[in-house]
Tab-separated table of N, CA and C in Angstrom:
chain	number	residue	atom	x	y	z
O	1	UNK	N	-129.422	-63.869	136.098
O	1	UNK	CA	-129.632	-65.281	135.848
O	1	UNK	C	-129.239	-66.083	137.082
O	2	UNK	N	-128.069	-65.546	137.674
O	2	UNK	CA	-127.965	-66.512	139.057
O	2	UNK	C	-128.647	-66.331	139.777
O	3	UNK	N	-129.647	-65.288	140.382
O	3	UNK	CA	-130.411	-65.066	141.246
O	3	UNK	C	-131.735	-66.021	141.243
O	4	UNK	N	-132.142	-65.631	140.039
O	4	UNK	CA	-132.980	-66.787	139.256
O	4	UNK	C	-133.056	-68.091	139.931
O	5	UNK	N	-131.715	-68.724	139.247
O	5	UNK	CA	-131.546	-70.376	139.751
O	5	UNK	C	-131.715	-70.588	141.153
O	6	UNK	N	-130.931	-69.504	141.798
O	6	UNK	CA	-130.814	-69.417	143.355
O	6	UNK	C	-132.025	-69.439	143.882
O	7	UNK	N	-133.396	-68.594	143.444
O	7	UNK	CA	-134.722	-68.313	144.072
O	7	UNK	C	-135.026	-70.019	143.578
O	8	UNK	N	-135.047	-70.451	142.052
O	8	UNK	CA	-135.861	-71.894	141.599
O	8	UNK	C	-135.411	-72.570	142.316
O	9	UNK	N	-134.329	-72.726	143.071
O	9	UNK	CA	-133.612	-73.774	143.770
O	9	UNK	C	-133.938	-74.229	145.343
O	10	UNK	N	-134.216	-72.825	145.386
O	10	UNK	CA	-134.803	-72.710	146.791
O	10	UNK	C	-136.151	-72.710	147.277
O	11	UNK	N	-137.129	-71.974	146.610
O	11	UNK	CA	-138.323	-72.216	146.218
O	11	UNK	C	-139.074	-73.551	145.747
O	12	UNK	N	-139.046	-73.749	145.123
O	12	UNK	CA	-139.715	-75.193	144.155
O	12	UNK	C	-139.402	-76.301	144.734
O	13	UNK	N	-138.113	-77.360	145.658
O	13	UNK	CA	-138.157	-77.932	146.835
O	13	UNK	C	-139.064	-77.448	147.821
O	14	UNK	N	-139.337	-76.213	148.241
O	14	UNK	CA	-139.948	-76.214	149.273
O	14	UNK	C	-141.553	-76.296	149.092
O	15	UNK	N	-141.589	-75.359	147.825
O	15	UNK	CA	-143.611	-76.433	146.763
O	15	UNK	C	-143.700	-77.390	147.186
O	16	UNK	N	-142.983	-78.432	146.526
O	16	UNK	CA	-143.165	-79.443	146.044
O	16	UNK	C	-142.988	-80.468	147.599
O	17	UNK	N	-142.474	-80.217	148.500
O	17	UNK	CA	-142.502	-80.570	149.815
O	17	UNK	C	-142.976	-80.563	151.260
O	18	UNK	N	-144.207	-79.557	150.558
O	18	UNK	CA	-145.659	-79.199	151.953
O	18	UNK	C	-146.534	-80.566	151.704
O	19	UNK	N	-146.169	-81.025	152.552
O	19	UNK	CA	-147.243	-82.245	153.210
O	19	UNK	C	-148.588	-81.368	152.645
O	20	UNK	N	-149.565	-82.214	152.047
O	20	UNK	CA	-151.035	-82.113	151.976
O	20	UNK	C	-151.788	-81.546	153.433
O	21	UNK	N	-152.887	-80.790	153.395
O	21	UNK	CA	-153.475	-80.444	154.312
O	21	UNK	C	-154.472	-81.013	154.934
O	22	UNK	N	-155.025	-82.054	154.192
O	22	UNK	CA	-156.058	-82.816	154.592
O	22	UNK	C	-155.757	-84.139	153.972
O	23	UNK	N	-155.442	-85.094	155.514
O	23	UNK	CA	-155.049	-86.745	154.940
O	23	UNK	C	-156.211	-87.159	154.259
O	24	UNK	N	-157.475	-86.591	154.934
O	24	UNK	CA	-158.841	-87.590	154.032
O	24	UNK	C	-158.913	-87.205	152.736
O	25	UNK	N	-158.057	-86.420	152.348
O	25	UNK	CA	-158.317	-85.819	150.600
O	25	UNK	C	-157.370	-86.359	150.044
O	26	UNK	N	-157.213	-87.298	149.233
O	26	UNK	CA	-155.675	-87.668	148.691
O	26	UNK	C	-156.286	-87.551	147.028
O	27	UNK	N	-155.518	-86.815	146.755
O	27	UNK	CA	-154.997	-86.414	145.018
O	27	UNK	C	-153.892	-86.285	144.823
O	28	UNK	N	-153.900	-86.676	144.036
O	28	UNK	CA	-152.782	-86.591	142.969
O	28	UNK	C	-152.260	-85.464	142.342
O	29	UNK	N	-151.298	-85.397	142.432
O	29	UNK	CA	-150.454	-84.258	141.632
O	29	UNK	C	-149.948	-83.089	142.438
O	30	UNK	N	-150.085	-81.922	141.435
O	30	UNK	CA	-149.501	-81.236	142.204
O	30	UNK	C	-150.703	-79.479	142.269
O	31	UNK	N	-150.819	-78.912	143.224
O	31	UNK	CA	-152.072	-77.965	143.000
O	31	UNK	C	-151.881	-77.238	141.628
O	32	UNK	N	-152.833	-76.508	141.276
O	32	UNK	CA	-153.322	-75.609	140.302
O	32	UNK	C	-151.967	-74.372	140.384
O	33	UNK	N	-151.915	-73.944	141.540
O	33	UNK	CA	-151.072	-72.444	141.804
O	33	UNK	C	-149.568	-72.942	141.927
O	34	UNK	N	-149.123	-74.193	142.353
O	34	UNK	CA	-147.993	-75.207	142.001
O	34	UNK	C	-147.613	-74.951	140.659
O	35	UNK	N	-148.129	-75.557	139.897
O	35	UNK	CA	-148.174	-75.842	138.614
O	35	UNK	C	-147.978	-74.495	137.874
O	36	UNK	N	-148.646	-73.619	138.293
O	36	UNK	CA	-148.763	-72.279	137.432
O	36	UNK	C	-147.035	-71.627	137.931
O	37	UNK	N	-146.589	-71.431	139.429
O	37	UNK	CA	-145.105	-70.998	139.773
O	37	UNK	C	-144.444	-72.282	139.022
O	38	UNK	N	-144.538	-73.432	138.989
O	38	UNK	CA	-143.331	-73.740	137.894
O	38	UNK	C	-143.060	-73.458	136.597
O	39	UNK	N	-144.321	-73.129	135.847
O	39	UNK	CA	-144.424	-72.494	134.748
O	39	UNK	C	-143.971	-71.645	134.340
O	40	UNK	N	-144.060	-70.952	135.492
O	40	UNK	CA	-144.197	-68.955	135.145
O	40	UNK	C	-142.125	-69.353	135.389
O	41	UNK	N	-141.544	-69.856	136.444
O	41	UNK	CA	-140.381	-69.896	136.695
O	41	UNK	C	-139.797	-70.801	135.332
O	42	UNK	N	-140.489	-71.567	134.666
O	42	UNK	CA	-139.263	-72.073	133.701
O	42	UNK	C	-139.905	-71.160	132.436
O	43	UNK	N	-140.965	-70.287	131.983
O	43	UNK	CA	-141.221	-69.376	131.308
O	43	UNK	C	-139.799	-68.252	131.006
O	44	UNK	N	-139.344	-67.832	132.887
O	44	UNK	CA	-138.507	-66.694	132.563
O	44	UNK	C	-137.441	-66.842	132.614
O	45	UNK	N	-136.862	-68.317	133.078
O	45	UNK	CA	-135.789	-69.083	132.791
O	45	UNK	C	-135.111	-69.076	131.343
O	46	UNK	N	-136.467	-69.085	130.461
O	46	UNK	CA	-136.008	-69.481	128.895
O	46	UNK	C	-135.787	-68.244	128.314
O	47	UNK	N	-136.759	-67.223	128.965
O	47	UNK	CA	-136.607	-65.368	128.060
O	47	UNK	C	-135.672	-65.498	128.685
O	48	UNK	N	-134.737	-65.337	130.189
O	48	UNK	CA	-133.596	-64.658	130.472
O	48	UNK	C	-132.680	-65.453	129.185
O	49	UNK	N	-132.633	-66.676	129.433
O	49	UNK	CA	-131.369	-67.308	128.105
O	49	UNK	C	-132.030	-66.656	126.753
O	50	UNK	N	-132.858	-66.936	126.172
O	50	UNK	CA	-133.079	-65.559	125.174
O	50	UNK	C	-132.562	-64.629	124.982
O	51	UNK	N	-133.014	-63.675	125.575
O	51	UNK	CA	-132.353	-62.356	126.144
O	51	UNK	C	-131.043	-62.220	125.786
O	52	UNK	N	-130.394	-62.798	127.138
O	52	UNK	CA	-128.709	-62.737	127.216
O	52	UNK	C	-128.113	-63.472	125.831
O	53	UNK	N	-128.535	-64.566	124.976
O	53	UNK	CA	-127.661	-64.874	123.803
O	53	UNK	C	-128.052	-63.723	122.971
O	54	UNK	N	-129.261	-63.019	122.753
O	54	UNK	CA	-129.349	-62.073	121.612
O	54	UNK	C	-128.505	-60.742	121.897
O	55	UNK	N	-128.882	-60.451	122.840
O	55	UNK	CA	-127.665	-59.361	123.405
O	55	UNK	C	-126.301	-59.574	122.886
O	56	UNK	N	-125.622	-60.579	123.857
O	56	UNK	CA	-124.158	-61.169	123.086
O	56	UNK	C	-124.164	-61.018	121.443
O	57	UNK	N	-124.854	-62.044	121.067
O	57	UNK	CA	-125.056	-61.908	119.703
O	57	UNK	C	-124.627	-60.187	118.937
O	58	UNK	N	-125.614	-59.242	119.362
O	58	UNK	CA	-126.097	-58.294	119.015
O	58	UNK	C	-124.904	-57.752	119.483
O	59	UNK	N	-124.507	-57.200	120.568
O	59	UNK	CA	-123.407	-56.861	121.073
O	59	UNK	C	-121.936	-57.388	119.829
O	60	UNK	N	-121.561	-58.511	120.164
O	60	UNK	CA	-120.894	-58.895	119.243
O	60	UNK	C	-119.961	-58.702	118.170
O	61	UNK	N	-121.625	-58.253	117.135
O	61	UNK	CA	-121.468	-58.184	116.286
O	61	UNK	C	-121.774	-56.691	115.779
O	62	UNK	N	-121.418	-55.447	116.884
O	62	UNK	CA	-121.643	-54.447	116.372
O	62	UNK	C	-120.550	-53.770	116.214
O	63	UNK	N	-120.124	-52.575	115.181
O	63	UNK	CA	-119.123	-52.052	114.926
O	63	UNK	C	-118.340	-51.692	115.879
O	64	UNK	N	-116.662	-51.413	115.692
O	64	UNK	CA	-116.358	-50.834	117.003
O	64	UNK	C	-115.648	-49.659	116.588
């Protein structure tokens, strides 16, 4: 999970901070393949916390 934050942290500033490639093209937003790495990164953000509470959980609560 820290590695995680560490790559989103470092990564996704640097997306979100490439100057456009062509001044005569101005749009809006953010590209298609942008959009899809923030996705996919807050996608495995939410299974890792998933994950790790069911484990605990599961762990937990098993005999000893």
């Amino acid at each position: 999970m820290k590695h995680l934050n560490t790559v989103a942290s470092v990564v996704l500033p640097l997306m979100a901070g490439v100057p456009p490639v062509d001044e005569k093209h101005d749009e809006r937003g953010l590209s298609q393949s942008t959009e899809n790495a923030i996705l996919l990164v807050g996608a495995v953000s939410i299974a890792t916390v998933v994950v790790t509470v069911i484990k605990g959980y599961v762990t937990s609560n098993l005999p000893k």
